[in-house]
């Protein structure tokens, strides 16, 4: 009961901390059309710092306040997500719900791998129900408060339900395999388990664009030569075998502008979201596509898979030790028999959340470094520093533009908007000759 009270307190505190509605700030999006300020026009005394400040000065104060509040609230949510999840895991263990779910699975069938699947379904349903208040606040209420969400409650719940089904299916494949390894290879399971987990992770990443993303959104081939011709030309110039550009109807869920490279090998594809197509200038779209191509050419998907594989080997090694340590102390009280017992899952989730919570700045720094590499590649490939500056401002609708250096190191998984504009203006300063010709029609952002 004490745990439930703690959970109630967390909820209340979350409502107090994040509940103030920034009503005065709604409808203060970044300007859709961002012009090149005089300080960023090519001239003999072009100065990257002054050009950066001039771009930032175009952001209305209300839009900046809203984006800062939204992003800083996200820092607290990292903590609340961690604590709330930890409390749920402790409740499930302490009240022996985990042991009861295992017992139920064992009564239904004698097949061991089916136990694991049934347990996984029970566990996923229970944690989804217990986690709903925070998920609802974070994914629905808060997104609406800040004008970033486009879904009404019904369709949002529909997406949550689909997400639940995807989790159940993926877990029903991975969990029995991992437990079979744990039971058969008591001493070395953590090495083999980590390898199998990483292979599973890579295969899922490979298949997701084809099998998982279309469950939530419609993905179509983009058929607008005005947009695709320069993108595909840039792809050819950079040795990228893409013949198509895809469009995703992200506006179903959000007003965020974004693009991504997804998949591995043959399922690799470049996708633009419809918000970017609708609001971004052609120069901006090209600069963002250059960035996405950078991820591809610099093999970020493979490097990222390797990085997270190393993390998972370390995690599984620590998990092996900490599971045994915890079960020696509390296994009897929780009625969890050993590490091969499916009732151990909440403890695995708890230890995993501690591990990745502590490593947040490291995983953020890893991705931010790759994002910075892709930024520089994109500037070289697209030669659109002003388009890139416009994109950085648009992305600033949900990311703080000017954080402190430590704040950026800790919380940012992409370079901050200010640094991205500064990179673009530094690039422009070194390539002024490209811009000295009088702009031809269609090449400016009026
Ligand atoms: Zn990126």
Coordinates of C-alpha atoms and ligand atoms in Angstrom, one line a residue:
X1 CA 0.0 0.0 0.0
X2 CA 2.8 2.3 0.8
X3 CA 4.0 2.0 -2.8
X4 CA 0.6 3.0 -4.1
X5 CA 0.7 6.1 -1.9
X6 CA 4.1 6.9 -3.3
X7 CA 2.7 6.5 -6.8
X8 CA -0.2 8.8 -5.9
X9 CA 2.2 11.3 -4.6
X10 CA 4.3 11.2 -7.8
X11 CA 1.2 11.7 -9.9
X12 CA 0.2 14.7 -7.8
X13 CA 3.6 16.2 -7.9
X14 CA 3.8 15.7 -11.7
X15 CA 0.4 17.5 -12.0
X16 CA 1.7 20.4 -9.9
X17 CA 5.0 20.7 -11.7
X18 CA 3.7 20.4 -15.3
X19 CA 0.1 21.3 -14.9
X20 CA 0.4 25.0 -15.4
X21 CA -1.2 25.5 -18.8
X22 CA 0.9 27.8 -21.0
X23 CA -2.3 29.1 -22.5
X24 CA -0.8 32.5 -23.3
X25 CA 1.9 30.6 -25.3
X26 CA -0.3 28.5 -27.5
X27 CA -0.4 29.3 -31.2
X28 CA 3.0 30.9 -31.0
X29 CA 4.7 28.6 -33.5
X30 CA 8.0 29.6 -35.1
X31 CA 7.4 31.7 -38.2
X32 CA 6.9 29.4 -41.2
X33 CA 8.8 31.7 -43.6
X34 CA 12.2 32.7 -42.4
X35 CA 14.0 35.2 -44.5
X36 CA 17.8 35.6 -44.7
X37 CA 18.6 38.5 -42.4
X38 CA 20.9 41.3 -43.7
X39 CA 23.7 40.1 -41.4
X40 CA 23.6 36.7 -43.1
X41 CA 23.8 38.1 -46.6
X42 CA 27.1 37.6 -48.3
X43 CA 29.4 40.6 -47.8
X44 CA 33.1 41.3 -47.3
X45 CA 32.5 41.8 -43.5
X46 CA 30.3 38.7 -43.1
X47 CA 30.6 37.5 -39.5
X48 CA 29.3 34.1 -38.4
X49 CA 28.5 35.2 -34.9
X50 CA 26.5 38.3 -36.0
X51 CA 24.7 36.2 -38.7
X52 CA 23.7 33.6 -36.0
X53 CA 22.4 36.3 -33.7
X54 CA 20.4 37.8 -36.5
X55 CA 18.8 34.5 -37.3
X56 CA 18.0 33.9 -33.6
X57 CA 16.5 37.4 -33.4
X58 CA 13.8 36.3 -35.8
X59 CA 12.2 34.0 -33.2
X60 CA 9.3 35.7 -31.5
X61 CA 9.8 35.9 -27.7
X62 CA 6.6 33.9 -27.1
X63 CA 7.7 31.1 -29.4
X64 CA 11.0 30.9 -27.6
X65 CA 9.4 30.9 -24.1
X66 CA 7.1 28.1 -25.2
X67 CA 9.8 26.0 -26.7
X68 CA 12.1 26.5 -23.6
X69 CA 9.3 25.5 -21.3
X70 CA 8.4 22.5 -23.3
X71 CA 12.0 21.2 -23.6
X72 CA 12.9 22.0 -19.9
X73 CA 9.8 20.1 -18.8
X74 CA 11.2 17.2 -20.7
X75 CA 14.3 17.1 -18.4
X76 CA 12.0 16.5 -15.4
X77 CA 10.0 13.9 -17.4
X78 CA 13.2 11.9 -17.8
X79 CA 13.4 11.7 -14.0
X80 CA 9.6 11.1 -13.5
X81 CA 9.5 8.4 -16.2
X82 CA 12.4 6.7 -14.4
X83 CA 10.9 7.0 -10.9
X84 CA 7.4 6.1 -12.0
X85 CA 8.6 3.0 -13.9
X86 CA 10.8 2.0 -10.9
X87 CA 7.8 2.3 -8.5
X88 CA 5.6 0.2 -10.8
X89 CA 8.3 -2.5 -11.0
X90 CA 8.7 -2.5 -7.2
X91 CA 4.9 -2.7 -6.6
X92 CA 4.6 -5.7 -9.0
X93 CA 7.4 -7.5 -7.2
X94 CA 6.6 -6.5 -3.7
X95 CA 2.9 -7.4 -3.9
X96 CA 3.9 -10.7 -5.5
X97 CA 1.8 -9.8 -8.6
X98 CA 4.7 -11.0 -10.7
X99 CA 4.7 -14.4 -9.0
X100 CA 0.9 -14.7 -9.4
X101 CA 1.1 -13.9 -13.1
X102 CA 3.8 -16.7 -13.5
X103 CA 1.6 -19.1 -11.5
X104 CA -1.4 -18.3 -13.8
X105 CA 0.8 -19.0 -16.8
X106 CA 1.9 -22.3 -15.4
X107 CA -1.6 -23.4 -14.7
X108 CA -2.7 -22.7 -18.3
X109 CA 0.0 -24.9 -20.0
X110 CA 3.0 -27.1 -19.2
X111 CA 5.0 -25.8 -22.2
X112 CA 7.8 -23.6 -20.9
X113 CA 8.2 -21.2 -23.7
X114 CA 4.4 -20.7 -23.7
X115 CA 4.7 -19.7 -20.0
X116 CA 7.1 -17.0 -21.0
X117 CA 4.7 -15.7 -23.7
X118 CA 1.7 -15.7 -21.4
X119 CA 3.7 -14.0 -18.7
X120 CA 4.8 -11.4 -21.1
X121 CA 1.3 -10.6 -22.2
X122 CA 0.1 -10.3 -18.6
X123 CA 3.1 -8.2 -17.7
X124 CA 2.7 -5.9 -20.7
X125 CA -1.0 -5.4 -20.0
X126 CA -0.5 -4.7 -16.3
X127 CA 2.3 -2.2 -16.8
X128 CA 0.4 -0.4 -19.6
X129 CA -2.5 0.0 -17.3
X130 CA -0.4 1.2 -14.3
X131 CA 1.7 3.4 -16.5
X132 CA -1.3 5.0 -18.3
X133 CA -1.6 8.2 -16.1
X134 CA 1.9 9.3 -16.9
X135 CA 1.7 8.1 -20.5
X136 CA -1.5 10.1 -20.9
X137 CA -0.1 13.2 -19.4
X138 CA 3.2 13.0 -21.3
X139 CA 1.9 11.8 -24.7
X140 CA -1.5 13.5 -24.8
X141 CA -2.2 16.3 -22.3
X142 CA 1.2 18.0 -22.5
X143 CA 1.6 17.7 -26.3
X144 CA -1.8 19.4 -26.6
X145 CA -0.9 22.1 -24.1
X146 CA 2.1 23.0 -26.3
X147 CA 0.2 22.8 -29.5
X148 CA 2.3 19.9 -30.8
X149 CA -0.4 17.2 -31.0
X150 CA -3.0 16.9 -33.7
X151 CA -4.9 13.8 -32.5
X152 CA -8.1 13.8 -30.5
X153 CA -8.3 11.3 -27.7
X154 CA -9.9 8.4 -29.6
X155 CA -7.3 8.2 -32.4
X156 CA -4.5 8.7 -29.7
X157 CA -5.9 5.7 -27.8
X158 CA -6.0 3.8 -31.0
X159 CA -2.3 4.4 -31.6
X160 CA -1.5 3.4 -28.0
X161 CA -3.4 0.2 -28.5
X162 CA -1.5 -0.6 -31.7
X163 CA 1.7 0.2 -29.8
X164 CA 0.7 -2.3 -27.1
X165 CA 0.1 -5.0 -29.7
X166 CA 3.5 -4.4 -31.4
X167 CA 5.2 -4.7 -27.9
X168 CA 3.3 -7.9 -27.2
X169 CA 4.3 -9.5 -30.5
X170 CA 8.0 -8.4 -30.4
X171 CA 8.3 -9.5 -26.7
X172 CA 6.5 -12.8 -27.4
X173 CA 9.3 -13.5 -29.9
X174 CA 12.3 -12.2 -27.9
X175 CA 11.4 -13.1 -24.3
X176 CA 11.1 -16.9 -24.7
X177 CA 14.4 -17.1 -26.7
X178 CA 16.2 -15.0 -24.0
X179 CA 14.9 -17.2 -21.2
X180 CA 15.8 -20.4 -23.1
X181 CA 19.4 -19.1 -23.2
X182 CA 19.4 -18.1 -19.5
X183 CA 18.1 -21.6 -18.5
X184 CA 20.5 -23.5 -20.7
X185 CA 23.7 -21.4 -20.3
X186 CA 23.6 -20.4 -16.6
X187 CA 27.1 -19.0 -16.5
X188 CA 27.6 -17.5 -20.0
X189 CA 24.0 -16.5 -20.8
X190 CA 24.8 -12.8 -20.5
X191 CA 27.2 -12.9 -23.5
X192 CA 24.9 -15.0 -25.7
X193 CA 21.8 -13.1 -24.5
X194 CA 23.4 -9.8 -25.4
X195 CA 24.3 -11.1 -28.9
X196 CA 20.8 -12.5 -29.5
X197 CA 19.2 -9.3 -28.2
X198 CA 21.4 -7.2 -30.6
X199 CA 20.6 -9.4 -33.6
X200 CA 16.9 -9.1 -32.7
X201 CA 17.3 -5.3 -32.3
X202 CA 19.0 -5.0 -35.8
X203 CA 16.4 -7.2 -37.5
X204 CA 13.6 -5.2 -36.0
X205 CA 15.3 -1.9 -37.1
X206 CA 15.6 -3.4 -40.6
X207 CA 12.0 -4.5 -40.9
X208 CA 10.4 -1.6 -39.0
X209 CA 10.1 0.8 -42.1
X210 CA 8.3 -2.0 -44.0
X211 CA 6.2 -3.7 -41.3
X212 CA 5.9 -1.5 -38.2
X213 CA 5.8 2.2 -39.4
X214 CA 2.8 1.6 -41.8
X215 CA 0.7 0.3 -38.8
X216 CA 0.7 3.9 -37.5
X217 CA 1.1 6.1 -40.6
X218 CA 0.7 6.1 -44.3
X219 CA 4.0 6.1 -46.2
X220 CA 3.9 6.9 -49.9
X221 CA 6.4 7.6 -52.6
X222 CA 6.8 11.3 -52.9
X223 CA 5.8 12.4 -56.4
X224 CA 6.7 16.1 -56.7
X225 CA 9.6 16.6 -59.1
X226 CA 10.1 20.1 -57.7
X227 CA 11.1 18.5 -54.4
X228 CA 12.5 15.1 -55.5
X229 CA 14.6 16.2 -58.5
X230 CA 17.2 18.1 -56.4
X231 CA 17.1 15.5 -53.6
X232 CA 17.7 12.6 -56.0
X233 CA 20.4 14.6 -57.7
X234 CA 22.1 15.2 -54.4
X235 CA 21.8 11.4 -53.7
X236 CA 23.5 10.5 -57.0
X237 CA 26.2 13.1 -56.3
X238 CA 26.9 11.4 -52.9
X239 CA 26.9 7.8 -54.1
X240 CA 23.5 7.0 -52.4
X241 CA 21.5 4.3 -54.2
X242 CA 18.2 5.9 -53.4
X243 CA 15.8 6.0 -56.3
X244 CA 12.8 7.2 -54.4
X245 CA 12.0 9.6 -51.6
X246 CA 9.2 8.7 -49.3
X247 CA 6.6 10.9 -47.5
X248 CA 5.0 10.0 -44.2
X249 CA 1.8 11.6 -43.0
X250 CA 3.2 12.5 -39.5
X251 CA 0.6 15.3 -39.3
X252 CA -1.8 12.6 -38.2
X253 CA -0.1 12.8 -34.8
X254 CA 2.0 15.9 -34.6
X255 CA 2.9 19.3 -35.9
X256 CA 6.6 18.5 -35.6
X257 CA 8.7 18.8 -38.8
X258 CA 11.2 15.9 -39.3
X259 CA 12.9 13.6 -41.7
X260 CA 14.7 10.3 -41.2
X261 CA 16.8 7.6 -42.7
X262 CA 15.5 4.3 -41.5
X263 CA 16.2 0.6 -42.1
X264 CA 19.3 -1.3 -42.8
X265 CA 20.7 -2.6 -46.1
X266 CA 17.9 -3.0 -48.7
X267 CA 15.2 -1.6 -46.5
X268 CA 17.1 1.7 -46.1
X269 CA 15.0 4.6 -47.1
X270 CA 14.9 8.4 -46.9
X271 CA 11.6 9.7 -45.6
X272 CA 10.3 13.3 -45.3
X273 CA 7.4 14.1 -43.1
X274 CA 4.5 16.0 -44.5
X275 CA 4.9 18.9 -42.0
X276 CA 8.3 19.6 -43.4
X277 CA 7.0 19.4 -47.0
X278 CA 4.2 21.8 -46.1
X279 CA 6.1 24.4 -44.1
X280 CA 9.8 24.1 -45.2
X281 CA 11.3 26.0 -48.0
X282 CA 13.0 24.1 -50.8
X283 CA 16.4 25.1 -49.5
X284 CA 15.4 23.9 -46.1
X285 CA 14.2 20.6 -47.3
X286 CA 17.4 20.1 -49.3
X287 CA 19.6 21.0 -46.3
X288 CA 17.7 18.5 -44.1
X289 CA 17.9 15.8 -46.8
X290 CA 21.7 16.4 -47.0
X291 CA 21.8 15.8 -43.2
X292 CA 19.9 12.5 -43.6
X293 CA 22.2 11.4 -46.4
X294 CA 25.1 12.1 -44.1
X295 CA 23.7 9.6 -41.7
X296 CA 23.6 7.1 -44.5
X297 CA 27.1 7.8 -46.0
X298 CA 28.7 7.9 -42.6
X299 CA 27.2 4.5 -41.7
X300 CA 25.5 5.8 -38.6
X301 CA 22.9 3.0 -38.5
X302 CA 25.7 0.4 -38.3
X303 CA 27.8 2.4 -35.9
X304 CA 24.8 3.0 -33.7
X305 CA 23.9 -0.7 -33.7
X306 CA 27.5 -1.5 -32.7
X307 CA 27.5 1.2 -30.0
X308 CA 24.3 0.0 -28.4
X309 CA 25.4 -3.6 -28.8
X310 CA 28.5 -2.8 -26.6
X311 CA 26.2 -1.1 -24.1
X312 CA 24.0 -4.1 -24.0
X313 CA 26.9 -6.5 -23.4
X314 CA 27.9 -4.3 -20.5
X315 CA 24.3 -4.1 -19.3
X316 CA 23.8 -7.9 -19.5
X317 CA 27.0 -8.5 -17.5
X318 CA 25.9 -6.1 -14.8
X319 CA 22.4 -7.6 -15.0
X320 CA 23.8 -11.1 -14.4
X321 CA 25.5 -9.9 -11.2
X322 CA 22.8 -7.6 -9.9
X323 CA 19.9 -10.1 -10.5
X324 CA 21.7 -12.8 -8.5
X325 CA 22.5 -10.3 -5.8
X326 CA 18.9 -9.0 -5.5
X327 CA 17.4 -12.5 -5.7
X328 CA 19.6 -13.8 -2.9
X329 CA 18.2 -11.0 -0.7
X330 CA 14.6 -10.6 -1.8
X331 CA 13.9 -13.6 -4.0
X332 CA 12.0 -15.5 -1.3
X333 CA 9.9 -12.4 -0.3
X334 CA 8.9 -11.8 -4.0
X335 CA 8.5 -15.5 -4.7
X336 CA 10.8 -15.3 -7.6
X337 CA 12.7 -18.6 -7.9
X338 CA 15.8 -17.7 -9.9
X339 CA 17.0 -15.8 -12.9
X340 CA 15.4 -18.3 -15.3
X341 CA 12.0 -17.7 -13.8
X342 CA 9.8 -15.4 -15.9
X343 CA 8.6 -13.6 -12.8
X344 CA 12.0 -11.9 -12.7
X345 CA 11.0 -9.7 -15.6
X346 CA 10.0 -6.6 -13.5
X347 CA 13.4 -6.7 -11.8
X348 CA 15.1 -6.9 -15.2
X349 CA 13.1 -3.8 -16.3
X350 CA 13.9 -2.0 -13.1
X351 CA 17.7 -2.7 -13.4
X352 CA 17.6 -1.7 -17.1
X353 CA 15.9 1.6 -16.3
X354 CA 18.5 2.4 -13.7
X355 CA 21.4 1.5 -16.1
X356 CA 20.1 3.6 -19.0
X357 CA 18.9 6.4 -16.7
X358 CA 22.4 6.8 -15.4
X359 CA 23.9 6.6 -18.9
X360 CA 21.5 9.3 -20.3
X361 CA 24.3 11.9 -20.9
X362 CA 26.5 9.3 -22.5
X363 CA 23.9 7.9 -25.0
X364 CA 22.8 11.6 -25.7
X365 CA 26.4 12.6 -26.3
X366 CA 26.9 9.6 -28.7
X367 CA 23.8 10.5 -30.8
X368 CA 24.5 14.2 -30.6
X369 CA 28.1 13.6 -32.0
X370 CA 26.6 11.6 -34.9
X371 CA 24.0 14.3 -35.5
X372 CA 26.8 16.9 -35.6
X373 CA 28.7 14.8 -38.2
X374 CA 25.5 14.6 -40.3
X375 CA 25.0 18.3 -40.0
X376 CA 28.4 19.1 -41.4
X377 CA 28.0 16.4 -44.1
X378 CA 24.6 17.9 -45.0
X379 CA 26.0 21.4 -45.3
X380 CA 28.8 20.2 -47.7
X381 CA 26.3 18.1 -49.7
X382 CA 23.4 20.6 -50.0
X383 CA 25.3 23.9 -49.8
X384 CA 22.2 25.4 -48.2
X385 CA 23.5 27.0 -45.0
X386 CA 20.5 29.4 -44.9
X387 CA 18.0 26.6 -45.5
X388 CA 19.7 24.7 -42.6
X389 CA 19.4 27.8 -40.3
X390 CA 15.7 27.9 -41.2
X391 CA 15.4 24.2 -40.4
X392 CA 17.1 24.7 -37.0
X393 CA 14.6 27.4 -36.1
X394 CA 11.6 25.2 -37.1
X395 CA 13.0 22.3 -35.1
X396 CA 13.3 24.8 -32.2
X397 CA 9.5 24.5 -31.8
X398 CA 10.2 21.5 -29.6
X399 CA 13.8 21.9 -28.8
X400 CA 15.4 24.7 -26.7
X401 CA 17.4 27.0 -29.0
X402 CA 20.1 28.3 -26.7
X403 CA 21.0 26.0 -23.8
X404 CA 24.1 26.3 -21.6
X405 CA 27.0 24.1 -22.6
X406 CA 26.5 21.6 -19.7
X407 CA 22.8 21.5 -20.3
X408 CA 23.4 20.7 -24.0
X409 CA 26.0 18.0 -23.0
X410 CA 23.6 16.4 -20.6
X411 CA 20.2 16.6 -22.2
X412 CA 20.5 17.1 -25.9
X413 CA 20.6 14.2 -28.4
X414 CA 21.0 16.7 -31.2
X415 CA 23.1 19.9 -31.3
X416 CA 21.1 22.9 -30.1
X417 CA 19.5 25.2 -32.6
X418 CA 22.0 28.0 -31.8
X419 CA 25.0 25.7 -32.5
X420 CA 23.5 24.4 -35.6
X421 CA 22.9 27.9 -37.0
X422 CA 26.4 28.8 -36.0
X423 CA 27.8 25.8 -37.8
X424 CA 25.8 26.8 -40.9
X425 CA 27.0 30.4 -40.7
X426 CA 30.6 29.3 -40.2
X427 CA 30.3 27.1 -43.3
X428 CA 28.8 30.0 -45.2
X429 CA 31.6 32.3 -44.1
X430 CA 34.2 29.9 -45.6
X431 CA 32.2 29.5 -48.8
X432 CA 31.0 33.0 -49.5
X433 CA 32.1 32.8 -53.1
X434 CA 29.1 30.4 -53.7
X435 CA 26.7 33.1 -52.8
X436 CA 28.2 36.2 -54.3
X437 CA 26.4 35.9 -57.6
X438 CA 23.1 37.8 -57.6
X439 CA 20.4 35.2 -56.5
X440 CA 18.5 33.8 -59.5
X441 CA 14.8 33.5 -59.3
X442 CA 13.5 30.6 -57.2
X443 CA 16.7 30.5 -55.2
X444 CA 15.7 32.9 -52.5
X445 CA 13.2 32.4 -49.8
X446 CA 10.7 35.2 -50.3
Ligands
LIG1 ZN1 19.9 13.3 -37.8

